[in-house]
Short mmCIF file of C-alpha atoms and ligand atoms in Angstrom, two decimals:
data_model
loop_
_atom_site.label_atom_id
_atom_site.label_comp_id
_atom_site.label_asym_id
_atom_site.label_seq_id
_atom_site.Cartn_x
_atom_site.Cartn_y
_atom_site.Cartn_z
CA MET A 5 -7.95 7.08 -18.45
CA HIS A 6 -11.48 5.88 -17.41
CA ASN A 7 -12.57 4.30 -14.37
CA ASP A 8 -14.41 1.42 -16.49
CA ASP A 9 -11.26 0.68 -18.54
CA ILE A 10 -10.30 -2.94 -18.74
CA PHE A 11 -7.06 -4.71 -19.14
CA VAL A 12 -7.02 -7.24 -22.11
CA ILE A 13 -4.21 -10.07 -21.73
CA GLN A 14 -3.21 -12.50 -24.18
CA GLY A 15 -1.67 -14.94 -21.45
CA GLY A 16 1.25 -17.81 -21.99
CA ARG A 17 4.22 -15.47 -22.52
CA PRO A 18 7.18 -15.75 -20.35
CA LEU A 19 8.07 -12.30 -18.95
CA LYS A 20 11.72 -11.41 -19.85
CA GLY A 21 14.18 -8.28 -19.55
CA ALA A 22 14.20 -5.79 -16.77
CA VAL A 23 11.87 -3.78 -14.73
CA THR A 24 12.52 -0.71 -12.38
CA ILE A 25 10.42 -0.19 -9.38
CA SER A 26 8.83 2.89 -8.30
CA GLY A 27 8.57 4.58 -4.95
CA ALA A 28 6.67 3.00 -2.01
CA LYS A 29 2.98 3.87 -2.17
CA ASN A 30 2.44 3.26 1.61
CA ALA A 31 5.63 5.43 2.63
CA ALA A 32 4.20 8.23 0.04
CA VAL A 33 0.79 8.47 1.41
CA ALA A 34 2.22 8.73 5.02
CA ILE A 35 5.25 11.17 4.08
CA LEU A 36 2.98 13.48 2.04
CA PRO A 37 0.58 14.21 5.12
CA ALA A 38 3.60 14.38 7.32
CA THR A 39 4.85 17.42 5.48
CA ILE A 40 2.04 19.27 7.40
CA LEU A 41 4.24 19.40 10.50
CA ALA A 42 7.04 21.12 8.57
CA GLN A 43 5.59 24.60 8.39
CA GLY A 44 8.08 25.12 5.64
CA VAL A 45 8.99 23.62 2.16
CA CYS A 46 9.73 19.89 1.86
CA VAL A 47 11.14 18.40 -1.54
CA ILE A 48 10.07 14.72 -1.88
CA ASP A 49 11.67 12.61 -4.46
CA ASN A 50 10.79 9.14 -5.82
CA ILE A 51 6.74 9.74 -5.50
CA PRO A 52 5.06 7.26 -7.39
CA GLN A 53 2.53 8.32 -10.08
CA ILE A 54 -0.56 6.43 -8.82
CA SER A 55 -3.89 7.69 -8.05
CA ASP A 56 -3.63 7.38 -4.32
CA VAL A 57 -0.92 10.15 -4.55
CA THR A 58 -2.99 12.25 -6.68
CA ILE A 59 -5.60 12.13 -4.12
CA MET A 60 -3.47 13.10 -1.28
CA LEU A 61 -1.89 15.79 -3.04
CA GLU A 62 -5.33 17.26 -3.87
CA ILE A 63 -6.29 16.93 -0.17
CA LEU A 64 -3.13 18.95 0.81
CA ARG A 65 -3.85 21.75 -1.62
CA PHE A 66 -7.39 21.93 -0.50
CA LEU A 67 -5.77 22.40 3.02
CA GLY A 68 -3.88 25.24 1.75
CA ALA A 69 -0.45 23.76 0.85
CA GLU A 70 1.46 25.28 -2.28
CA ILE A 71 2.79 22.21 -4.35
CA LYS A 72 4.90 22.42 -7.32
CA SER A 73 5.96 19.58 -9.59
CA VAL A 74 9.70 19.50 -10.05
CA ASN A 75 9.44 16.43 -12.43
CA PRO A 76 6.74 13.77 -12.38
CA HIS A 77 8.26 12.04 -9.12
CA LYS A 78 9.52 14.81 -7.43
CA TYR A 79 7.49 17.80 -5.51
CA GLU A 80 8.21 20.75 -3.61
CA ILE A 81 5.38 21.13 -0.83
CA ASP A 82 4.98 24.32 1.00
CA THR A 83 2.75 23.84 4.02
CA ALA A 84 3.55 27.21 5.72
CA HIS A 85 0.11 28.53 5.12
CA LEU A 86 -1.93 25.81 5.93
CA ARG A 87 -5.33 26.15 7.52
CA SER A 88 -6.84 23.53 9.64
CA GLN A 89 -10.17 22.65 8.10
CA THR A 90 -12.65 19.69 7.94
CA VAL A 91 -11.52 17.20 5.14
CA PRO A 92 -14.77 16.13 3.66
CA HIS A 93 -15.71 12.27 2.76
CA GLU A 94 -15.64 13.00 -0.97
CA MET A 95 -11.89 13.55 -0.33
CA THR A 96 -11.30 10.69 1.81
CA LYS A 97 -13.64 8.01 0.70
CA HIS A 98 -11.10 6.45 -1.85
CA LEU A 99 -8.03 6.55 0.39
CA ARG A 100 -7.38 4.72 3.49
CA ALA A 101 -4.21 6.78 4.17
CA SER A 102 -6.60 9.88 4.76
CA TYR A 103 -6.49 9.03 8.35
CA TYR A 104 -2.80 10.15 8.52
CA LEU A 105 -4.30 13.79 8.26
CA ILE A 106 -5.65 13.17 11.53
CA GLY A 107 -2.06 12.59 13.24
CA ALA A 108 -0.69 15.29 11.19
CA MET A 109 -3.16 17.97 11.90
CA LEU A 110 -3.57 17.18 15.57
CA GLY A 111 0.25 17.75 15.97
CA ARG A 112 0.45 20.74 13.85
CA PHE A 113 -2.87 22.41 15.02
CA GLY A 114 -4.03 20.65 18.10
CA SER A 115 -7.19 19.65 16.42
CA ALA A 116 -8.20 17.83 13.16
CA LYS A 117 -11.69 17.13 11.51
CA VAL A 118 -11.58 14.34 9.03
CA ALA A 119 -14.16 12.17 7.61
CA SER A 120 -13.81 8.43 7.88
CA PRO A 121 -11.23 6.76 5.59
CA GLY A 122 -12.30 4.72 2.59
CA GLY A 123 -9.76 2.14 0.79
CA CYS A 124 -9.72 -1.68 -0.21
CA ASP A 125 -12.64 -3.51 1.41
CA PHE A 126 -11.47 -6.58 3.17
CA GLY A 127 -13.73 -6.79 6.17
CA ILE A 128 -14.04 -4.36 9.28
CA ARG A 129 -11.07 -1.99 9.18
CA PRO A 130 -11.26 -0.38 12.77
CA ILE A 131 -9.06 2.37 13.94
CA ASP A 132 -9.71 2.10 17.44
CA GLN A 133 -5.96 1.74 18.04
CA HIS A 134 -5.21 5.09 16.20
CA LEU A 135 -7.73 6.87 18.44
CA LYS A 136 -6.46 5.03 21.80
CA GLY A 137 -3.14 6.38 21.07
CA PHE A 138 -4.28 9.95 20.58
CA GLU A 139 -6.33 9.78 23.76
CA LEU A 140 -3.23 8.54 25.55
CA LEU A 141 -1.46 11.74 24.19
CA GLY A 142 -4.10 13.89 25.78
CA ALA A 143 -6.60 14.37 22.86
CA GLU A 144 -10.45 14.21 23.13
CA VAL A 145 -12.06 12.15 20.30
CA SER A 146 -15.81 12.94 19.02
CA TYR A 147 -17.66 11.87 16.12
CA GLU A 148 -19.72 14.25 14.14
CA GLN A 149 -22.61 13.71 11.80
CA ASN A 150 -21.49 11.95 8.50
CA ALA A 151 -18.80 9.94 10.33
CA ILE A 152 -16.79 13.03 10.66
CA ILE A 153 -13.99 12.12 13.35
CA GLU A 154 -13.38 15.30 15.32
CA ILE A 155 -10.29 15.39 17.51
CA ALA A 156 -8.82 18.22 19.92
CA SER A 157 -6.28 18.69 22.60
CA LYS A 158 -5.34 21.56 24.59
CA LYS A 159 -1.75 20.23 24.86
CA LEU A 160 -0.44 16.93 23.71
CA ILE A 161 1.77 15.28 26.33
CA GLY A 162 4.14 12.11 25.72
CA SER A 163 3.01 8.90 27.02
CA GLN A 164 3.31 5.19 26.78
CA VAL A 165 1.25 3.81 24.11
CA TYR A 166 0.93 0.08 24.02
CA PHE A 167 -1.11 -1.35 20.89
CA ASP A 168 -3.26 -4.42 21.43
CA LYS A 169 -2.68 -5.18 17.74
CA VAL A 170 0.18 -4.69 15.54
CA SER A 171 -0.98 -1.75 13.08
CA VAL A 172 1.05 0.07 10.43
CA GLY A 173 -1.67 2.77 10.37
CA ALA A 174 -1.94 3.30 13.99
CA THR A 175 1.85 3.15 14.56
CA ILE A 176 2.36 5.98 11.85
CA ASN A 177 -0.44 8.05 13.01
CA VAL A 178 0.51 8.02 16.61
CA MET A 179 4.05 9.12 15.55
CA LEU A 180 2.84 11.92 13.65
CA ALA A 181 1.13 13.40 16.57
CA ALA A 182 3.86 12.45 19.12
CA VAL A 183 6.57 14.59 17.42
CA LYS A 184 4.41 17.61 18.67
CA ALA A 185 3.78 16.02 22.18
CA GLU A 186 5.62 17.43 25.28
CA GLY A 187 8.17 14.71 26.68
CA LEU A 188 8.72 11.26 25.69
CA THR A 189 6.26 8.86 23.90
CA VAL A 190 6.85 5.21 23.85
CA ILE A 191 5.02 3.27 21.35
CA GLU A 192 5.03 -0.55 22.52
CA ASN A 193 3.97 -3.52 20.06
CA ALA A 194 4.79 -1.28 17.02
CA ALA A 195 4.71 -2.08 13.49
CA LYS A 196 8.04 -2.83 11.77
CA GLU A 197 7.00 -2.34 8.03
CA PRO A 198 9.71 -0.50 5.92
CA HIS A 199 7.32 2.35 5.32
CA VAL A 200 7.14 2.87 9.12
CA VAL A 201 10.97 3.22 9.17
CA ASP A 202 10.86 5.46 6.13
CA LEU A 203 8.39 7.76 7.78
CA ALA A 204 10.68 7.90 11.07
CA ASN A 205 13.55 8.92 8.76
CA PHE A 206 11.77 11.56 7.05
CA LEU A 207 10.50 13.11 10.50
CA ASN A 208 14.04 12.94 11.84
CA MET A 209 15.26 14.88 8.95
CA MET A 210 12.43 17.45 9.76
CA GLY A 211 14.04 17.78 13.08
CA ALA A 212 12.14 15.19 15.05
CA ASP A 213 13.80 12.83 17.58
CA ILE A 214 12.82 9.25 16.87
CA TRP A 215 14.58 6.29 17.69
CA GLY A 216 13.71 2.45 17.61
CA ALA A 217 11.60 2.43 14.26
CA GLY A 218 11.88 -1.04 12.64
CA THR A 219 11.66 -2.66 16.16
CA ASP A 220 8.68 -3.44 18.62
CA THR A 221 9.36 -0.16 20.44
CA ILE A 222 9.57 3.26 19.21
CA LYS A 223 10.56 6.32 21.24
CA ILE A 224 10.04 9.98 20.48
CA ARG A 225 11.10 12.92 22.30
CA GLY A 226 8.50 15.38 21.25
CA ASN A 227 8.02 19.07 20.48
CA LYS A 228 11.37 19.58 18.69
CA PRO A 229 11.26 22.50 16.19
CA MET A 230 10.24 20.82 12.72
CA ARG A 231 11.43 22.29 9.21
CA GLY A 232 11.30 21.67 5.61
CA CYS A 233 13.94 19.23 4.26
CA ASP A 234 14.81 17.28 1.00
CA TYR A 235 13.86 13.32 1.05
CA THR A 236 13.61 10.43 -1.28
CA ILE A 237 11.03 7.76 -0.75
CA ILE A 238 12.13 4.08 -0.56
CA PRO A 239 11.16 1.66 -3.25
CA ASP A 240 7.99 -0.11 -3.16
CA GLN A 241 8.35 -3.53 -1.94
CA ILE A 242 4.94 -4.68 -2.77
CA GLU A 243 5.23 -3.65 -6.33
CA ALA A 244 8.68 -5.44 -6.43
CA GLY A 245 7.27 -8.49 -4.99
CA THR A 246 4.37 -8.30 -7.60
CA TYR A 247 6.81 -8.24 -10.46
CA MET A 248 9.00 -11.19 -8.76
CA ILE A 249 6.00 -13.28 -8.48
CA ALA A 250 4.76 -12.40 -12.21
CA ALA A 251 8.02 -13.30 -13.55
CA ALA A 252 8.33 -16.70 -11.73
CA ALA A 253 4.52 -17.73 -12.41
CA THR A 254 5.20 -17.20 -16.18
CA HIS A 255 8.28 -19.19 -16.13
CA GLY A 256 10.29 -15.99 -17.10
CA ASP A 257 13.51 -14.53 -16.47
CA VAL A 258 13.43 -10.88 -14.99
CA LYS A 259 15.86 -8.46 -13.34
CA VAL A 260 13.84 -6.45 -10.91
CA LYS A 261 15.77 -3.13 -10.48
CA ASN A 262 15.72 -0.41 -7.59
CA ILE A 263 14.61 -2.64 -4.71
CA ILE A 264 15.84 -3.25 -1.21
CA SER A 265 16.13 -6.90 -1.05
CA LYS A 266 16.26 -6.98 2.46
CA HIS A 267 12.59 -5.95 2.56
CA LEU A 268 11.69 -9.00 0.32
CA GLU A 269 13.48 -11.73 2.24
CA SER A 270 9.97 -13.59 3.21
CA LEU A 271 8.98 -13.63 -0.35
CA THR A 272 12.12 -14.70 -1.56
CA ALA A 273 12.18 -17.66 0.74
CA LYS A 274 8.92 -18.73 -0.16
CA LEU A 275 9.64 -18.46 -4.06
CA LYS A 276 12.81 -20.59 -3.47
CA GLU A 277 10.84 -23.28 -1.49
CA CYS A 278 8.65 -23.40 -4.63
CA GLY A 279 11.59 -24.16 -6.75
CA VAL A 280 11.90 -20.59 -8.12
CA GLN A 281 15.68 -19.36 -8.69
CA VAL A 282 16.27 -15.82 -7.14
CA GLU A 283 19.59 -14.08 -7.31
CA ASP A 284 19.81 -11.45 -4.82
CA GLY A 285 22.00 -8.06 -5.62
CA GLY A 286 21.08 -6.03 -2.84
CA ASP A 287 19.41 -3.30 -5.08
CA TRP A 288 18.07 -5.70 -7.39
CA CYS A 289 17.20 -9.24 -7.87
CA LYS A 290 16.84 -11.61 -10.77
CA VAL A 291 14.00 -14.20 -10.79
CA SER A 292 13.79 -17.18 -13.27
CA ALA A 293 11.79 -20.29 -13.07
CA PRO A 294 12.88 -22.83 -15.56
CA ASN A 295 11.19 -25.66 -13.77
CA PRO A 296 7.63 -26.68 -12.57
CA PHE A 297 6.56 -25.25 -9.10
CA THR A 298 6.28 -27.18 -6.17
CA CYS A 299 3.43 -26.59 -3.63
CA SER A 300 3.92 -24.27 -0.50
CA HIS A 301 2.30 -23.23 2.59
CA ILE A 302 1.89 -19.42 3.36
CA LYS A 303 0.85 -17.58 6.45
CA THR A 304 0.62 -13.86 6.14
CA GLY A 305 1.71 -11.68 9.10
CA PRO A 306 3.10 -8.14 10.13
CA HIS A 307 6.76 -7.66 8.96
CA PRO A 308 8.84 -9.41 8.70
CA GLY A 309 6.21 -12.00 8.18
CA PHE A 310 4.76 -12.74 4.85
CA PRO A 311 3.18 -9.55 3.52
CA THR A 312 -0.73 -9.63 3.25
CA ASP A 313 -0.33 -7.38 0.36
CA LEU A 314 1.28 -10.13 -1.51
CA GLN A 315 -1.06 -12.89 -0.77
CA PRO A 316 -3.44 -12.87 -3.60
CA GLN A 317 -0.66 -12.53 -5.84
CA MET A 318 1.29 -15.48 -4.44
CA THR A 319 -1.93 -17.54 -4.56
CA VAL A 320 -1.92 -17.27 -8.25
CA LEU A 321 1.42 -18.85 -8.47
CA LEU A 322 0.44 -21.77 -6.14
CA CYS A 323 -2.55 -22.42 -8.43
CA ILE A 324 -0.37 -23.95 -10.84
CA ALA A 325 2.01 -25.43 -8.51
CA GLY A 326 2.22 -29.34 -8.17
CA GLY A 327 0.43 -30.62 -5.13
CA THR A 328 -1.63 -29.13 -2.41
CA SER A 329 -0.67 -25.71 -1.07
CA THR A 330 -2.24 -23.76 1.98
CA VAL A 331 -2.53 -20.25 2.42
CA THR A 332 -3.64 -18.56 5.95
CA GLU A 333 -4.47 -14.88 6.00
CA GLY A 334 -3.17 -13.73 9.36
CA VAL A 335 -3.74 -9.76 8.92
CA TRP A 336 -7.38 -9.28 7.27
CA ASP A 337 -10.86 -10.92 8.05
CA ASN A 338 -11.85 -11.03 4.40
CA ARG A 339 -9.06 -11.18 1.76
CA PHE A 340 -9.97 -14.21 -0.20
CA LYS A 341 -12.96 -12.48 -2.32
CA TYR A 342 -10.90 -12.82 -5.48
CA ALA A 343 -10.71 -16.57 -5.35
CA GLY A 344 -14.12 -16.64 -7.16
CA GLN A 345 -12.47 -15.03 -10.18
CA LEU A 346 -9.45 -17.70 -10.02
CA LEU A 347 -12.33 -20.51 -10.14
CA ARG A 348 -13.59 -18.81 -13.51
CA MET A 349 -10.25 -19.52 -14.86
CA GLY A 350 -9.86 -23.26 -13.86
CA ALA A 351 -8.12 -22.82 -10.41
CA ASP A 352 -8.95 -25.37 -7.83
CA ILE A 353 -9.23 -23.30 -4.57
CA ASN A 354 -11.40 -23.88 -1.36
CA VAL A 355 -11.67 -20.97 0.75
CA ASN A 356 -12.69 -21.26 4.76
CA GLY A 357 -12.60 -18.01 6.31
CA GLN A 358 -9.15 -16.90 6.49
CA PHE A 359 -7.73 -20.14 5.30
CA ALA A 360 -7.34 -21.44 1.52
CA SER A 361 -6.62 -24.84 0.27
CA ILE A 362 -5.22 -24.86 -3.32
CA GLU A 363 -4.89 -28.10 -5.57
CA GLY A 364 -2.37 -27.27 -8.03
CA VAL A 365 -3.74 -27.62 -11.83
CA GLY A 366 -1.92 -27.81 -15.03
CA ALA A 367 -2.85 -24.45 -16.45
CA LEU A 368 -5.28 -21.54 -16.02
CA ARG A 369 -7.57 -20.42 -18.98
CA GLY A 370 -8.41 -17.03 -19.90
CA ALA A 371 -11.83 -15.57 -18.84
CA PRO A 372 -13.44 -12.27 -18.18
CA ILE A 373 -12.80 -11.38 -14.52
CA GLN A 374 -12.52 -8.36 -12.37
CA ALA A 375 -10.28 -6.63 -9.91
CA ASP A 376 -11.87 -6.74 -6.48
CA ASP A 377 -9.24 -4.39 -4.70
CA LEU A 378 -5.66 -3.26 -5.47
CA ARG A 379 -3.67 -6.42 -4.82
CA ALA A 380 -6.58 -8.62 -5.99
CA GLY A 381 -6.20 -6.65 -9.14
CA ALA A 382 -2.53 -7.30 -9.54
CA ALA A 383 -3.16 -10.93 -8.91
CA MET A 384 -5.63 -10.98 -11.65
CA ILE A 385 -3.25 -9.45 -14.13
CA ILE A 386 -0.58 -12.36 -13.34
CA ALA A 387 -3.40 -14.90 -13.71
CA GLY A 388 -4.14 -13.44 -17.13
CA LEU A 389 -0.52 -13.42 -17.95
CA VAL A 390 -0.01 -16.99 -17.01
CA ALA A 391 -3.57 -18.34 -18.54
CA GLN A 392 -3.79 -19.81 -21.95
CA GLY A 393 -5.96 -17.60 -24.11
CA GLU A 394 -7.41 -14.08 -23.52
CA THR A 395 -8.34 -12.63 -20.08
CA ARG A 396 -10.19 -9.28 -19.72
CA VAL A 397 -9.83 -7.63 -16.44
CA GLU A 398 -12.82 -5.36 -15.38
CA ASN A 399 -12.28 -2.54 -12.57
CA VAL A 400 -8.95 -1.83 -13.34
CA ASP A 401 -9.14 1.70 -11.44
CA HIS A 402 -8.20 -0.35 -8.33
CA VAL A 403 -4.92 -1.04 -9.73
CA ASP A 404 -4.15 2.47 -10.77
CA ARG A 405 -4.27 3.11 -7.03
CA GLY A 406 -1.14 1.47 -6.52
CA TYR A 407 0.90 0.41 -9.67
CA GLU A 408 2.73 3.16 -11.73
CA ASP A 409 2.62 2.43 -15.43
CA VAL A 410 1.69 -1.36 -14.88
CA VAL A 411 0.92 -1.85 -18.84
CA GLU A 412 4.06 -0.25 -20.00
CA LYS A 413 6.24 -1.93 -17.58
CA LEU A 414 4.73 -5.41 -18.59
CA LYS A 415 4.73 -4.73 -22.10
CA LYS A 416 8.55 -3.85 -21.80
CA LEU A 417 8.92 -7.47 -20.44
CA GLY A 418 7.13 -8.70 -23.20
CA ALA A 419 3.74 -9.23 -22.07
CA LYS A 420 0.78 -8.68 -24.49
CA ILE A 421 -1.40 -6.47 -22.49
CA LYS A 422 -3.56 -3.51 -23.32
CA ARG A 423 -5.83 -0.89 -21.56
CA VAL A 424 -8.86 -0.48 -23.42
CA THR A 425 -11.97 1.85 -22.78
CA PRO A 426 -15.07 0.19 -23.51
CA ALA A 427 -17.36 1.85 -26.21
CA PRO A 428 -20.27 3.74 -24.44
CA VAL A 429 -23.29 1.55 -24.36
CA GLN A 430 -25.90 3.19 -27.03
CA ALA A 431 -29.20 4.24 -25.52
CA ALA A 432 -31.92 2.02 -27.11
CA THR A 433 -34.20 3.93 -29.45
CA ALA A 434 -37.92 3.69 -29.16
CA GLY A 435 -39.77 2.13 -32.17
N1 EPU B 507 -6.69 -3.02 13.56
C1 EPU B 507 -7.29 -2.91 14.45
N2 EPU B 507 -7.33 -1.51 14.93
C2 EPU B 507 -6.83 -0.47 14.48
C3 EPU B 507 -5.93 -0.82 13.33
C4 EPU B 507 -6.05 -1.72 12.86
O1 EPU B 507 -7.98 -3.74 14.98
O2 EPU B 507 -6.87 0.67 14.84
C5 EPU B 507 -6.45 -4.35 12.90
C6 EPU B 507 -6.75 -4.40 11.30
O3 EPU B 507 -8.40 -4.83 11.31
C7 EPU B 507 -6.07 -5.66 10.70
C8 EPU B 507 -4.71 -5.29 11.47
O4 EPU B 507 -4.97 -4.72 12.73
O5 EPU B 507 -6.51 -6.79 11.22
C9 EPU B 507 -3.55 -4.62 10.73
O6 EPU B 507 -4.08 -3.38 10.12
P1 EPU B 507 -3.19 -2.22 9.90
O7 EPU B 507 -3.54 -1.01 10.86
O8 EPU B 507 -1.65 -2.70 9.91
O9 EPU B 507 -3.46 -1.87 8.31
P2 EPU B 507 -3.55 -0.37 7.59
O10 EPU B 507 -2.56 0.44 8.54
O11 EPU B 507 -4.80 -0.01 7.69
C10 EPU B 507 -1.66 -0.78 6.00
C11 EPU B 507 -1.54 -0.83 4.40
C12 EPU B 507 -2.46 -2.00 3.84
C13 EPU B 507 -1.66 -3.40 4.52
C14 EPU B 507 -1.83 -3.34 6.07
C15 EPU B 507 -1.16 -4.55 6.54
C16 EPU B 507 -1.37 1.57 4.05
C17 EPU B 507 -1.99 2.79 3.47
N3 EPU B 507 -2.09 0.38 4.06
O12 EPU B 507 -2.84 -0.58 6.28
O13 EPU B 507 -1.91 -1.93 2.42
O14 EPU B 507 -2.67 -4.40 3.97
O15 EPU B 507 -1.12 -2.00 6.50
O16 EPU B 507 0.27 -4.51 6.32
O17 EPU B 507 -0.25 1.60 4.52
C18 EPU B 507 -2.41 -2.03 0.07
O18 EPU B 507 -1.47 -1.33 0.00
O19 EPU B 507 -3.13 -2.71 -0.80
C19 EPU B 507 -2.80 -2.17 1.57
C20 EPU B 507 -4.13 -2.74 1.94
#
C-alpha cells in the first residue's frame, strides 16, 4: 500500500450480497490506550485492521508495552513494564485519538507528556473540555515547546465535571483518568455514543466501578485495583452505516452482518424516509432500494442524533434523490469541504457555513476526485459507485485510517473497484 494510491471505480452497478462489519475504530482507539491502566495482560478481540490502530499499537510499543498478535484481529497487550515518556509529534500527528494517552497515562503515572493530536481537518478541534476535566480532578496542565501537552497531579481526586459541550473525546479521556482518582467522579452532559459505553464496559471488566455510561450522567468510583482482562470490541456503527448507504444509493440489495442495529436507528429512520427498505434483524440488517429516492432533511448531532460521521455519505444519496434536501452539520464547523468534489460529478449542492441545500439530479457522472478526510473519502467511493463511467479517487490513505479491506468488501458485493499505485513520475532528462 502506498500513500499516493488511488481507487479506480466503474460506477452504475447495484451492490448485491452480504458484507461483514469489522470492529469499531473509535472504540478500538480508546480501548487500546486504556490497557495502560491494567498493569497486566489484556487480550482484545475484534480489533479492526486499519491504519489508526496500527499507529496506536506503535505508540504503545514505544511506551514499553509487549504486544503479541494472536490473529489479525486479536492482540495480547502486556502493559506491566510501561514507562511514562513523552509521546512525540511524529507519533500523534496522524491520530486524533492520541489524546487518550493523556488520560490513561495521567491515571497510571500521575503525569503525561503527549504532543498535540492530529486527525481529520474539519475546522478548529479544541480540547479545552478534556483539560478542564483533568484540572477538576486535581491535575495541572502546562504546554511545552512544540505544542507538547504536559500534565501532572500529586493525587487525582474525584470531582463533579460538567462539560459545556457534549464531547466524545472529553468524556472518554476524563473516564480514563477518573478510574484512578480517589472517591467519586460525576461527569455531567456526557457523550452517549456506543463507543463511550464500550470503553466503560472494558474498564469495568478491568475492575473499575463505572455506571451510567450511555446516559447524560456517568459516575465513577475511582481508585479500584485494575487488572488485565479479555474483551471483544463492538462492531463499527459508522462502517455499517457506510455500507447501508452504499447499498441504498446504488439501488442494491445487501445484508449487512455483525452490527448492533440499535446503534443505527437514526440512519435507518432517515433511509426509510427516503424510500429505502430496511429489514432489521438485530445483529444484521438488509437494505434494498428498488424505487427512486425522495428528498430528506438531515441534522447531525451527538448520539442518538444522526451521526456526523455519516453526513458526507448520506449527502451523496441525497444528491440523486428527487426534490430539495437539506443537511445541517450540528457538530463540526467545516465538514462540507468535500461538496466541491461532488460538484465536479454533476451534483447540485449549495453550501452556506454548516448548512447545505441539495437539488436532486438524475445521475452523477464519473470524474477525478479526492478524499479530503476519512468519511469524505467513504462518500467519494459511494459517489463513484453511483456515477456513470469511471471515477478516480485520490488521497485514499485517509480511507485506510478507518475502513478495513474496503476494496475487497465492495468487490464481493459486485462493485468494480480497484486500488492502483500510480507509476512514479519520470524525472525530466536534460537535452
Ligand atoms: N469540542 C470542544 N471542546 C473540546 C472537545 C470538543 O469544543 O474539548 C467540540 C468540538 O469542536 C466539536 C464537538 O465538541 O464541535 C464534538 O467533538 P467531540 O469531542 O465529540 O469529537 P472527538 O472526540 O474529537 C469523535 C470521533 C469523531 C467524531 C466525533 C463526533 C474519535 C477518535 N473521533 O471525535 O470521529 O466525528 O467524535 O461524533 O472518536 C471519524 O471517525 O471520522 C471521526 C472524525
